[in-house]
Coordinates of C-alpha atoms (C1' of nucleotides) in Angstrom, one line a residue:
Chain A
X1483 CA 9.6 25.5 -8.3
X1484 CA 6.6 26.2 -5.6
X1485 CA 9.0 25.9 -2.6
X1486 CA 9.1 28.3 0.0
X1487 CA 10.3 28.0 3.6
X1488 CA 7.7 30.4 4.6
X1489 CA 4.5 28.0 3.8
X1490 CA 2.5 26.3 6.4
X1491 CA 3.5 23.0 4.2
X1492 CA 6.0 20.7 5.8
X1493 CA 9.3 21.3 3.5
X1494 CA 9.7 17.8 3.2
X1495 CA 5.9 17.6 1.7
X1496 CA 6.7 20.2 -0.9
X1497 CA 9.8 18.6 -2.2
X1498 CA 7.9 15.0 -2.4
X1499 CA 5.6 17.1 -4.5
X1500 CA 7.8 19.0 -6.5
X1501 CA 9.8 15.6 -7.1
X1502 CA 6.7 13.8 -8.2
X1503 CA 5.3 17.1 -10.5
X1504 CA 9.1 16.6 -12.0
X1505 CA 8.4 13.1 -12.8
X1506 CA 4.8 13.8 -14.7
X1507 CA 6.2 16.6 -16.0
X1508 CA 8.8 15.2 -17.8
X1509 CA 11.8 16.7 -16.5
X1510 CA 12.9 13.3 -14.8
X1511 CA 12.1 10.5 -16.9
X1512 CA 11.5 6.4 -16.3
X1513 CA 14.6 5.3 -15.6
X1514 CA 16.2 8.7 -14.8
X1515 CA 18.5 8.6 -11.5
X1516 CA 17.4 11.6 -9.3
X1517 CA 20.7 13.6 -8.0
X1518 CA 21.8 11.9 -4.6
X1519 CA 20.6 13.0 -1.3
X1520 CA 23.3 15.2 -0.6
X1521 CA 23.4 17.2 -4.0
X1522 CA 19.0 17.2 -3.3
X1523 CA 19.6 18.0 0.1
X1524 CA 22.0 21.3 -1.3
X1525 CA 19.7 22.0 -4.4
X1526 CA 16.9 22.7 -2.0
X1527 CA 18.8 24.2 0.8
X1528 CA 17.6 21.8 3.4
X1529 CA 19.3 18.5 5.3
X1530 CA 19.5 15.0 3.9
X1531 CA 16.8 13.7 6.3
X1532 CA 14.4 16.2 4.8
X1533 CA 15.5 14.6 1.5
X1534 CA 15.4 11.1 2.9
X1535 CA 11.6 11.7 4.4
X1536 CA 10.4 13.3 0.6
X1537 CA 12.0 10.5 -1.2
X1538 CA 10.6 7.8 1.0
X1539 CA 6.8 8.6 0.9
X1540 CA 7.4 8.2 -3.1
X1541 CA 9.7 5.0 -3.0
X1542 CA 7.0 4.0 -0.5
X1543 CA 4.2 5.1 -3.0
X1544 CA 6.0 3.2 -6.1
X1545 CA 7.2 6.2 -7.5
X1546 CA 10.8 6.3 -7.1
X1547 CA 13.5 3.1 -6.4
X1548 CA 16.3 3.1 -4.1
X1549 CA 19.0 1.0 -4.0
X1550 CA 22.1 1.7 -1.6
X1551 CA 25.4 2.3 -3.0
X1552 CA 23.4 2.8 -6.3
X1553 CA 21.2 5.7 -6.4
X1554 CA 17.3 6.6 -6.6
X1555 CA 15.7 6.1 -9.9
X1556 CA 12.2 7.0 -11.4
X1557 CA 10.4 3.9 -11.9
X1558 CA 7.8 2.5 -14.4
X1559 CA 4.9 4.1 -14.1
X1560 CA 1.8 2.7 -13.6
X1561 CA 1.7 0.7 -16.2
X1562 CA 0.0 -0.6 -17.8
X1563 CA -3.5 -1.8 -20.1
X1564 CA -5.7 -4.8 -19.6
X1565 CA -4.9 -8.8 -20.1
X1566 CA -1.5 -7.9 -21.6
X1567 CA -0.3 -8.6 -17.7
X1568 CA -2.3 -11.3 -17.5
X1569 CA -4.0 -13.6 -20.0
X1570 CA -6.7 -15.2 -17.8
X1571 CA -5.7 -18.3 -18.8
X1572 CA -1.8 -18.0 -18.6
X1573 CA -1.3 -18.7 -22.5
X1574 CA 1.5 -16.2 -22.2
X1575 CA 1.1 -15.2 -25.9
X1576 CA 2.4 -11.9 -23.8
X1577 CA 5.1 -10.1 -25.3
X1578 CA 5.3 -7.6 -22.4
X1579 CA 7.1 -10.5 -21.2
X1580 CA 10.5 -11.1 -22.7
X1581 CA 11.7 -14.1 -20.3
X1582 CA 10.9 -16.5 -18.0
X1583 CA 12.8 -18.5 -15.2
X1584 CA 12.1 -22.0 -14.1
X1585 CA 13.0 -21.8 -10.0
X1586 CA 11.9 -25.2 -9.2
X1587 CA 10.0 -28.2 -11.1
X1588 CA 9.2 -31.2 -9.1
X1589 CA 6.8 -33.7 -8.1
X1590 CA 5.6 -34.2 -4.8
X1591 CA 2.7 -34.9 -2.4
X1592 CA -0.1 -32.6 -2.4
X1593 CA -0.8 -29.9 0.5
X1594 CA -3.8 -30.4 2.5
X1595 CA -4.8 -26.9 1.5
X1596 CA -4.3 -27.5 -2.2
X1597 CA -5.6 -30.7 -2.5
X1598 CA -9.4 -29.2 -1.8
X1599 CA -8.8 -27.1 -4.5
X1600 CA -7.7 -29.9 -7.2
X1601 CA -10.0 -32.4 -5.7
X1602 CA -7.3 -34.6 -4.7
X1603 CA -6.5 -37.5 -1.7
X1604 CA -3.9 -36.4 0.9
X1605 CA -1.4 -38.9 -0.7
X1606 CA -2.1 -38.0 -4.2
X1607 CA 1.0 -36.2 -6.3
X1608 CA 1.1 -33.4 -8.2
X1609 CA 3.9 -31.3 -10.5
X1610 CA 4.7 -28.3 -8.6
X1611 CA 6.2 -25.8 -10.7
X1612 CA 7.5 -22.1 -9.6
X1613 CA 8.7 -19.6 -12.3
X1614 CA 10.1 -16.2 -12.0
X1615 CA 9.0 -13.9 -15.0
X1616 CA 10.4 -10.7 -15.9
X1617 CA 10.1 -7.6 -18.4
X1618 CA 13.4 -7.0 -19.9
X1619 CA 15.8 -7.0 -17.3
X1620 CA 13.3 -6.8 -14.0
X1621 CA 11.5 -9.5 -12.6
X1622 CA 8.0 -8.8 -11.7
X1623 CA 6.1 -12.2 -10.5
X1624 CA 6.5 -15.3 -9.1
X1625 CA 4.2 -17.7 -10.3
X1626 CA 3.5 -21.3 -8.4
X1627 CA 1.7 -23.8 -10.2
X1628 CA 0.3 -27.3 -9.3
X1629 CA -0.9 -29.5 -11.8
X1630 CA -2.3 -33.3 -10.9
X1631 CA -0.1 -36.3 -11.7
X1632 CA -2.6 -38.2 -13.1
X1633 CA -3.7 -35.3 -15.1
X1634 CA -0.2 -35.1 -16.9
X1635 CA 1.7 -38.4 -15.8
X1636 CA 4.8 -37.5 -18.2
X1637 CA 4.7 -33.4 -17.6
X1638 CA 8.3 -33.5 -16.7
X1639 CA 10.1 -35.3 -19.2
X1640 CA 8.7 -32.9 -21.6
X1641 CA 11.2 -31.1 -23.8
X1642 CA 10.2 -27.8 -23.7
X1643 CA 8.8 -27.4 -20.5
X1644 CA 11.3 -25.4 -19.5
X1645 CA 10.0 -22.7 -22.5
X1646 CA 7.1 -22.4 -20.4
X1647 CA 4.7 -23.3 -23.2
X1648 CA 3.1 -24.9 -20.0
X1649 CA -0.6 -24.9 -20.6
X1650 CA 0.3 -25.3 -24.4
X1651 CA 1.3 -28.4 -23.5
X1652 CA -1.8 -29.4 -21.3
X1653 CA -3.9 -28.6 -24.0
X1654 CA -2.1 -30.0 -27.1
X1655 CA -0.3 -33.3 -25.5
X1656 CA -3.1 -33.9 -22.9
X1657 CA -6.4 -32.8 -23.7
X1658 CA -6.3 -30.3 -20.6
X1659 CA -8.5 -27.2 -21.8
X1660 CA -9.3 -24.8 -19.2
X1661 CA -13.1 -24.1 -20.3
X1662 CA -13.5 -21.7 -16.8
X1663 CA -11.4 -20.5 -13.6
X1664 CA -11.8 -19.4 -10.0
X1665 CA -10.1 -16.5 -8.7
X1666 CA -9.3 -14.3 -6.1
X1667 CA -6.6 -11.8 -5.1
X1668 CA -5.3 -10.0 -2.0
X1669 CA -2.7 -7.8 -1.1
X1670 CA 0.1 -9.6 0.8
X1671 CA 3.3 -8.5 2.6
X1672 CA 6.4 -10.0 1.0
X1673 CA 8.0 -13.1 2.4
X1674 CA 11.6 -13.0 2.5
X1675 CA 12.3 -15.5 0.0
X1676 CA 9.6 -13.7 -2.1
X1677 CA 10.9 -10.8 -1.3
X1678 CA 14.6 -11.1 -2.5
X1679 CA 13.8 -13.1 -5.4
X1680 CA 11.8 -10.1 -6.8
X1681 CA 13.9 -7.2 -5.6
X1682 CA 11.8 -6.0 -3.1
X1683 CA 11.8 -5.7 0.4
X1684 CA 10.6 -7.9 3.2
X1685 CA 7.2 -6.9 3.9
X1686 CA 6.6 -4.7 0.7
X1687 CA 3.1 -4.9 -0.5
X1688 CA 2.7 -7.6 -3.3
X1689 CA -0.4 -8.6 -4.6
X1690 CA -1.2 -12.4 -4.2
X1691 CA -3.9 -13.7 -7.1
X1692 CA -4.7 -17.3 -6.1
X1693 CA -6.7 -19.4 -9.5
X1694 CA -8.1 -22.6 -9.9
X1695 CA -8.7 -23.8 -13.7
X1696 CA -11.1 -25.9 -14.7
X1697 CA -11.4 -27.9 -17.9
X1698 CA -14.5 -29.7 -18.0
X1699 CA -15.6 -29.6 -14.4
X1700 CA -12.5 -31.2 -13.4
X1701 CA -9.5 -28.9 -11.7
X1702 CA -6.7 -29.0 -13.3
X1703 CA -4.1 -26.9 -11.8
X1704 CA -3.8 -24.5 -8.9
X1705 CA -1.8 -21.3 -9.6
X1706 CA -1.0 -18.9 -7.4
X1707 CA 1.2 -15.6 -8.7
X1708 CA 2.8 -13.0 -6.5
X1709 CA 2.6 -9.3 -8.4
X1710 CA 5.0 -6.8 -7.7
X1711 CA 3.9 -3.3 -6.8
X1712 CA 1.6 -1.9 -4.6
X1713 CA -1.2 -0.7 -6.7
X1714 CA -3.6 -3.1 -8.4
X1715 CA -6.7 -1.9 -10.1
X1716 CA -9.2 -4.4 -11.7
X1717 CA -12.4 -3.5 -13.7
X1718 CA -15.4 -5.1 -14.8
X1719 CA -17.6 -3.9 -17.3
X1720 CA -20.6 -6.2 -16.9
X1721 CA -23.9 -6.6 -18.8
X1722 CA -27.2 -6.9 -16.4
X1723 CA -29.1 -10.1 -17.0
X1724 CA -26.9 -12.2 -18.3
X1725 CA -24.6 -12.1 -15.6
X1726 CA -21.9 -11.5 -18.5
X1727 CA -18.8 -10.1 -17.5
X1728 CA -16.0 -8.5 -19.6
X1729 CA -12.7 -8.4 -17.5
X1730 CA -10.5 -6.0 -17.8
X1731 CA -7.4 -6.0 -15.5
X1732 CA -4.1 -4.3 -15.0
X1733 CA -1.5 -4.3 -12.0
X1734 CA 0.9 -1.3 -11.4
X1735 CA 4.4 -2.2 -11.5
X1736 CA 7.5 -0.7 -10.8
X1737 CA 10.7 -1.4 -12.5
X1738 CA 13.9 -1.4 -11.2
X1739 CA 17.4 -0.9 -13.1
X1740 CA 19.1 -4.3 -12.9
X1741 CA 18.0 -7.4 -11.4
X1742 CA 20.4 -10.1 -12.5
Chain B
X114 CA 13.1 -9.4 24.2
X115 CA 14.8 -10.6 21.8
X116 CA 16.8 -7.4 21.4
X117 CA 20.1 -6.5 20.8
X118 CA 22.9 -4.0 20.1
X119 CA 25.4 -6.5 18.3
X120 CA 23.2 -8.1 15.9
X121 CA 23.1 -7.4 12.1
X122 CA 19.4 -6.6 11.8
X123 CA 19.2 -2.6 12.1
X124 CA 17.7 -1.9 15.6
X125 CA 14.7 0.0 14.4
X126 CA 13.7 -3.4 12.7
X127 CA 14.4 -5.2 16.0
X128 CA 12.2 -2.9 17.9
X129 CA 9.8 -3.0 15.1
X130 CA 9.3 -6.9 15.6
X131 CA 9.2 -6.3 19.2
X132 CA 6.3 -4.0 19.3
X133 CA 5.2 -6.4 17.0
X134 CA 5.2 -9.4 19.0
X135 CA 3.7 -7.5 21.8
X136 CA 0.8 -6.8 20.0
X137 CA 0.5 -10.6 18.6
X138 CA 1.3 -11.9 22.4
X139 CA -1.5 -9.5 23.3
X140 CA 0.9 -7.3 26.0
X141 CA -0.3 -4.5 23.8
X142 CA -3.7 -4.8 23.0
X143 CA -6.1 -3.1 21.0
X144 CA -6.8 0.1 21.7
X145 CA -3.5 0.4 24.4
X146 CA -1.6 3.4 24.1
X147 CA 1.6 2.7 23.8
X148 CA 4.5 4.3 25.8
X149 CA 5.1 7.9 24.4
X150 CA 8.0 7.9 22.2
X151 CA 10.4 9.2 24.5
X152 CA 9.6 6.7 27.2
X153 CA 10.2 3.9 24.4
X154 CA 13.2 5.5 23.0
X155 CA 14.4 5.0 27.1
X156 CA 13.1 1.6 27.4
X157 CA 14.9 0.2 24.6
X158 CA 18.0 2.5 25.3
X159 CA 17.9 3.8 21.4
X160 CA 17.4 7.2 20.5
X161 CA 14.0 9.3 19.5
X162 CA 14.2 9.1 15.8
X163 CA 15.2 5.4 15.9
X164 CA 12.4 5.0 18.2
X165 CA 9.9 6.8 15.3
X166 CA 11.4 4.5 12.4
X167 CA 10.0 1.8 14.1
X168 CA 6.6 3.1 14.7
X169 CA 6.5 4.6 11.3
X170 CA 6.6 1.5 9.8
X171 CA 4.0 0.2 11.9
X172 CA 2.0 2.9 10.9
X173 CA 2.2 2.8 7.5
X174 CA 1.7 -1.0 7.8
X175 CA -1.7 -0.5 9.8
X176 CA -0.4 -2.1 13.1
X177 CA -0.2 1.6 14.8
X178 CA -1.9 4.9 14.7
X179 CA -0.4 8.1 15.7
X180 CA -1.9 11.2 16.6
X181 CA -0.1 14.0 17.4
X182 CA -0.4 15.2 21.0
X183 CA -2.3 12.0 21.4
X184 CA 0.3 9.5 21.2
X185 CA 0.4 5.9 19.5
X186 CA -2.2 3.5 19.5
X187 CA -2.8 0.2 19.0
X188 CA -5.2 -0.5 15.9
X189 CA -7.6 -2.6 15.1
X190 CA -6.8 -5.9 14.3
X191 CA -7.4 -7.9 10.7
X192 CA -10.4 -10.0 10.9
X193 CA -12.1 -11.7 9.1
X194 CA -15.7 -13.8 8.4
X195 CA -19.0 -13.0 7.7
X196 CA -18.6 -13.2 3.7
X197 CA -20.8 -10.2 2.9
X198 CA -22.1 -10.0 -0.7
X199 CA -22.7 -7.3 -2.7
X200 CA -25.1 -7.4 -5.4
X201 CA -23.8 -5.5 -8.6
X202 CA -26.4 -3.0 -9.3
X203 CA -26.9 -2.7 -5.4
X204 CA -30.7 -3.7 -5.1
X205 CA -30.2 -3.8 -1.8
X206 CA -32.4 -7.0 -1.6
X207 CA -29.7 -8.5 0.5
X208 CA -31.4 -9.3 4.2
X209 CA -27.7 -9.2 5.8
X210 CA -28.4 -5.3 6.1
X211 CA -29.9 -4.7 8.9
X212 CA -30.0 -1.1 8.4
X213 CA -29.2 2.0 6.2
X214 CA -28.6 5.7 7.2
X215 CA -28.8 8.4 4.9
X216 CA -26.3 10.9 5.9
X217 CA -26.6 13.1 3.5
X218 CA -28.8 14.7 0.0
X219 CA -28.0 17.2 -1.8
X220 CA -28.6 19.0 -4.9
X221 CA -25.2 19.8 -6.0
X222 CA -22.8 21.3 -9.2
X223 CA -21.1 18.2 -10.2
X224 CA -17.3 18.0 -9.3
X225 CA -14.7 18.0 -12.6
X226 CA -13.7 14.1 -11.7
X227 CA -17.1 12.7 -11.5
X228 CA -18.4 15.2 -14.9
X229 CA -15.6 13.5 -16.5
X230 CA -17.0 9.8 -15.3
X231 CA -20.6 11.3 -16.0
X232 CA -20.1 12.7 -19.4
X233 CA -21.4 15.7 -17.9
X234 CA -20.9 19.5 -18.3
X235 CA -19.3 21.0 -15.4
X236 CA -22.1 23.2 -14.4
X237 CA -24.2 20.4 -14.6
X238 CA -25.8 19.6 -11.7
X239 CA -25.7 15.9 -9.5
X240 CA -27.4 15.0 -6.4
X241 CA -25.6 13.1 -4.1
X242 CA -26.4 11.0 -1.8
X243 CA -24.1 9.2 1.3
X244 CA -25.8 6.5 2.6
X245 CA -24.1 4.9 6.1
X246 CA -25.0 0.8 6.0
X247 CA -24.7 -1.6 8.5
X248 CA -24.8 -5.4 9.7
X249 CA -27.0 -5.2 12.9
X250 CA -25.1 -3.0 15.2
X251 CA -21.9 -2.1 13.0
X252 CA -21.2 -0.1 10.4
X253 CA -19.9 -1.5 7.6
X254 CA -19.8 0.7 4.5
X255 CA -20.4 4.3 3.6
X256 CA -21.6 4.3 0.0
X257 CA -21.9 8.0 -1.8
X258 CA -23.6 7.8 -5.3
X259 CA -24.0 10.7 -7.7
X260 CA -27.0 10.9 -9.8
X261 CA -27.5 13.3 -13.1
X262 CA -30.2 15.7 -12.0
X263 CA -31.5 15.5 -15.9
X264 CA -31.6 12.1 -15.8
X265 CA -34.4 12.1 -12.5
X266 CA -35.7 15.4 -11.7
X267 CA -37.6 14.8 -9.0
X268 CA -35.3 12.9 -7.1
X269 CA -35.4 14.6 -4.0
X270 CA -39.2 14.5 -4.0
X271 CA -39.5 10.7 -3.8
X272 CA -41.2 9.7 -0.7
X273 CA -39.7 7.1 -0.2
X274 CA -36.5 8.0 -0.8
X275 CA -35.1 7.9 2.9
X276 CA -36.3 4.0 2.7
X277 CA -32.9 4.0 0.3
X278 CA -35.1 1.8 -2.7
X279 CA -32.7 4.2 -4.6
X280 CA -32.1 2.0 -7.5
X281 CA -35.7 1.1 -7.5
X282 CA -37.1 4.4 -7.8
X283 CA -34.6 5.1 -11.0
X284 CA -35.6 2.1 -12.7
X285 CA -39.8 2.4 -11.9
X286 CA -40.0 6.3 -11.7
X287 CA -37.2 7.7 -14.2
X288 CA -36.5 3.9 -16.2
X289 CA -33.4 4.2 -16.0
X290 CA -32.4 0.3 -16.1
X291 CA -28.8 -0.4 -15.3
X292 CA -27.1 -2.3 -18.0
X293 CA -23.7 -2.2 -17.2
X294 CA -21.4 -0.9 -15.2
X295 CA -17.5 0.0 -14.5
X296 CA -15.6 -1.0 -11.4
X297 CA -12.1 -0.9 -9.8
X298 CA -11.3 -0.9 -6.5
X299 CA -8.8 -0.5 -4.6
X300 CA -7.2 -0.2 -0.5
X301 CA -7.3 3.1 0.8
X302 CA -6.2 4.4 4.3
X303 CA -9.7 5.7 6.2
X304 CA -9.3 9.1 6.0
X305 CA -10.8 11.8 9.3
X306 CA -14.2 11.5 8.7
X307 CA -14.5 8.0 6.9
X308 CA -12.9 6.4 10.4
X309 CA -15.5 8.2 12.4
X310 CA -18.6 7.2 10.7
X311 CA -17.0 3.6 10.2
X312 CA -16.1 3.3 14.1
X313 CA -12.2 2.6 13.1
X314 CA -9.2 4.4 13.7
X315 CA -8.1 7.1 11.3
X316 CA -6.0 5.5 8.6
X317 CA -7.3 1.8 8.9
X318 CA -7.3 0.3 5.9
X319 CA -10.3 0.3 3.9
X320 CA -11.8 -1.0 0.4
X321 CA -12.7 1.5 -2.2
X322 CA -15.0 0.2 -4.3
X323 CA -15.6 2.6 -7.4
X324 CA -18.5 2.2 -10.3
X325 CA -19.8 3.5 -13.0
X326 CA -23.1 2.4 -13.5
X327 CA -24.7 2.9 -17.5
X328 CA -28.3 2.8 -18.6
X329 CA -28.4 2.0 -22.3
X330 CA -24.5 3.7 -22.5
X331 CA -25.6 6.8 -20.6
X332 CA -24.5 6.8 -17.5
X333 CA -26.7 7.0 -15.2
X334 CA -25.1 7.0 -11.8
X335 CA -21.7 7.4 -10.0
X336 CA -21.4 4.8 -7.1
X337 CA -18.4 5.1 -4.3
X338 CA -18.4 2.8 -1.4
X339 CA -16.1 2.5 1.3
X340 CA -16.1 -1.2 2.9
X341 CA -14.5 -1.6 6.7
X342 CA -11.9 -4.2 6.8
X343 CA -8.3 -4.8 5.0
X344 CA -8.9 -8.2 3.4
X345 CA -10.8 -8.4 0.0
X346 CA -11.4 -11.3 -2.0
X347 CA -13.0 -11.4 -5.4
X348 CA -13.9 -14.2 -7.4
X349 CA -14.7 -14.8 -10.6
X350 CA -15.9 -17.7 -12.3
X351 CA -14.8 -17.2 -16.3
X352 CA -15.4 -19.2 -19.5
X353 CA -13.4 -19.3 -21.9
X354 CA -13.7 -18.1 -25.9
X355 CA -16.3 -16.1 -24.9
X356 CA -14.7 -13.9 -22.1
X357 CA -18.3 -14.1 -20.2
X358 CA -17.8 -14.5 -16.6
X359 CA -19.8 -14.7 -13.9
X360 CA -18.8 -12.8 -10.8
X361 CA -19.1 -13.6 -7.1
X362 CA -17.6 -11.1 -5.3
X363 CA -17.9 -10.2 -1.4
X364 CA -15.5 -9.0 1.2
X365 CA -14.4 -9.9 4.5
X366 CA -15.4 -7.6 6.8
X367 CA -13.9 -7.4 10.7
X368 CA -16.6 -7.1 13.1
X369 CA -16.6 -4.6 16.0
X370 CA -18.3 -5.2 19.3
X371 CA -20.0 -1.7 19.5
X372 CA -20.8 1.1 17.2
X373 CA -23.8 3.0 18.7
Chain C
dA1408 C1' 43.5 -8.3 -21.4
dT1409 C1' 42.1 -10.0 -17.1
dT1410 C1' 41.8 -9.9 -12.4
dA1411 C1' 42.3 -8.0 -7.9
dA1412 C1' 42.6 -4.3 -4.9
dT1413 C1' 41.3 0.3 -4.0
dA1414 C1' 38.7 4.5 -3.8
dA1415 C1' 34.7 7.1 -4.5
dA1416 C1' 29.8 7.6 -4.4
dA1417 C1' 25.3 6.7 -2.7
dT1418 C1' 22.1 5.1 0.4
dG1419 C1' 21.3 2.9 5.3
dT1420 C1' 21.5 3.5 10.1
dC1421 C1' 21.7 6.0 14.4
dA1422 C1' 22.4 9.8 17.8
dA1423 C1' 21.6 14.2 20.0
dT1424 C1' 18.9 18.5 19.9
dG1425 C1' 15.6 22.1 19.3
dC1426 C1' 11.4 24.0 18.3
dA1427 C1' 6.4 23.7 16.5
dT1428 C1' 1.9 22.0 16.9
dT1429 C1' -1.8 19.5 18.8
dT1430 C1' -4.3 17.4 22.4
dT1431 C1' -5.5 16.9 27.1
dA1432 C1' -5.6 17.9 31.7
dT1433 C1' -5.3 21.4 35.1
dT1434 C1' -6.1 25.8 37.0
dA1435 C1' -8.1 30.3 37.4
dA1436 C1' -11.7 33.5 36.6
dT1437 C1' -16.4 34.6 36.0
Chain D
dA430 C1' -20.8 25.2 37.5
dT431 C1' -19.2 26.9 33.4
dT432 C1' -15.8 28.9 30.7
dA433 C1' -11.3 30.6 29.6
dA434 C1' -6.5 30.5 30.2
dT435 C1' -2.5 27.9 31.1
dA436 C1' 0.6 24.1 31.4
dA437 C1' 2.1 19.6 30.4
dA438 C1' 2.5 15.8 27.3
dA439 C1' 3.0 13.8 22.9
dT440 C1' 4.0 13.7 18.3
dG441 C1' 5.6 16.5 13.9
dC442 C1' 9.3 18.8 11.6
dA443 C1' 14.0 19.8 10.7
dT444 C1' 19.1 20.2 11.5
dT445 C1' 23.8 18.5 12.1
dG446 C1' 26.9 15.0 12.5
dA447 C1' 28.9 10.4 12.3
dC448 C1' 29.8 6.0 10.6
dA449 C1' 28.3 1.6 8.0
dT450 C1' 27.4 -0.9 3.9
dT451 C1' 26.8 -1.6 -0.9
dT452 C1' 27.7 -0.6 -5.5
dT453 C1' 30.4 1.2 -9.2
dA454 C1' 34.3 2.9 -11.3
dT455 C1' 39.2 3.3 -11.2
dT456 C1' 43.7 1.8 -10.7
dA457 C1' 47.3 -1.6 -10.2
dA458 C1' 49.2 -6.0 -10.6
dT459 C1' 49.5 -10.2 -13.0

DNA sequence: ATTAATAAAATGTCAATGCATTTTATTAAT
DNA sequence: ATTAATAAAATGCATTGACATTTTATTAAT
């Protein structure tokens, strides 16, 4: 352990390190709940708020989860490769994800706001849908979508909408085949609804990726999905001339130990 | 104030919102200092390190900066407009730059992160150049760029290299034709000498915009740019099947009253 | 066996203090 | 007037102590 009282380096700086070299190193793994505060605060001979200052840079960073009354845990690392997170066109043919929630599913009058971005009147309707999607036991987004009445007049009464096979059903029961999209993403604060329905603070950092699809030059639905964590990388690898682009895009995520 | 010792919400989080509030309301405003912690820690009849929980968060959140034996500052706000596009390979034939700055050229052994991106040796050598670009009177990005020396010898000779037709000069002196690139990006606290040159407080939230750019799969140059302003958007315009995309990207960029 | 109450463990919040370090302004010396 | 030394002010780091709240495990009652 390179920990000395002696060093010009703030203690607390030196056990966030040490911590985080544990954590690539192996000795604490994903998952792994670090000893409490207290025993930290004993094991390194300093006081808890020392602890407490170390441990919040990291939980701050993504590194490490807290949760009061149950401990500090290492969390997912960085995960994790290209359009398994995201399929560009939400075909969900992802088996990163193993469920899905349906939060709300209803029709109503557009939003001024969205109903630029479908095209629509003011008093036109559209299916709003908002689903909660998880890996294993964590939940990780929430995704909002909007697709046009008219586009889908009987969406609802579907029977397995509630499987999520949602643009499976565009395409195979109405013809709706996103041939290109729109996006754009931010980084966001969380919302307090946002933010307890996906574990996370108020005002953690989420990332906010707002799409429009397209099938045939008309818009078809408006989605907009809230990404937990606070890192998001995105790469292009593009081809002069053409103007080609291959997309290649992955969000950081952490993962917490139980969510239901 | 809307303040107060009974209520549930922790009272660092109440005093958060306040400072808040008074820096929306515009009783702080930009620039202010704010009362030293101590005198705060009076006002609000809470102790020191209560006091510094508050700010902290502020801090981190880009609200505040701190300086030690300077005291706590208001930062700049989040603003937003001029959409400022970026071509891809940079040709710089964008009229909405007003003016470039070379800061620095050197001749240089190439660092072990960049080799790695370079598929370099690491007593290979690079030059580097940092180029300071602005909008009329502001600064808006500092862009560093790392160029094999075996790939254009004579770099440093070019006459018209100060004139920044850097990506002109590889592709009619050395041919070096950019075919694709690599990019990520990601938001970055300014660090000491980025906030300087960028007029912005130390730790304002920046975009880091990293490439890799390749000339028939060698690649040819590194490119890091550092873009003023917390907001990024990014669009991308994608067909399906074929993964091709085409990609409008550009970033909202806050504008500052003076910067020379 | 199930449920409810209890206890223990862990993090969350807050106070009061002391000293260190950096910056800035003031004062003294040249 | 300029420079150097000093003092004051502000944040940075760390300790100790106390109590609150949430979760989890244990125990007791049914």
């Amino acid at each position: 352990m390179s920990f000395s009282f002696n060093s010009k380096i703030p203690l607390y700086y030196q056990i966030r390190e040490d911590i985080l070299h544990k954590i690539e190193q192996g000795h604490y793994n994903v998952g792994d709940q670090l000893p409490s505060e207290l025993q930290l605060a004993e094991d390194y001979g300093v006081s808890r708020p020392t602890i407490r200052q170390a441990i919040s840079e990291l939980v701050q960073e993504g590194h490490l989860i807290r949760g009061r009354g149950r401990g500090t845990f290492v969390s997912q690392p960085i995960i994790t490769d290209n359009a398994l997170a995201f399929s560009t066109f939400e075909e969900d043919s992802n088996i990163e994800y193993q469920w899905e929630k349906v939060i709300e599913c209803r029709r109503i009058y557009v939003s001024s706001e969205i109903a630029k971005d479908l095209h629509l009147a003011n008093d036109d309707e559209v299916f709003e849908m908002t689903v909660l999607k998880g890996n294993r036991k964590n939940c990780l987004t929430i995704r909002t979508s909007q697709i046009p009445v008219k586009l889908a007049p009987n969406l609802l009464e579907e029977k397995n909408l509630k499987d999520l096979k949602l643009y499976k059903i565009l395409r195979e029961e109405y013809g709706l085949v996103p041939t290109h999209s729109k996006q754009s993403f931010q980084s966001v604060p969380a919302e307090l609804e946002e933010s307890s329905l996906l574990k996370v603070d108020p005002g953690s950092p989420l990332t906010l990726w707002r799409g429009v699809l397209y099938s045939c030059e008309t818009p078809m639905a408006r989605v907009k999905t809230l990404f937990r964590g606070d890192r998001f990388r995105f790469e292009i690898a593009q081809n002069e001339g053409t103007n080609d682009t291959v997309v290649m895009k992955w969000v950081n995520l952490p993962e917490i130990s139980d969510c239901f």
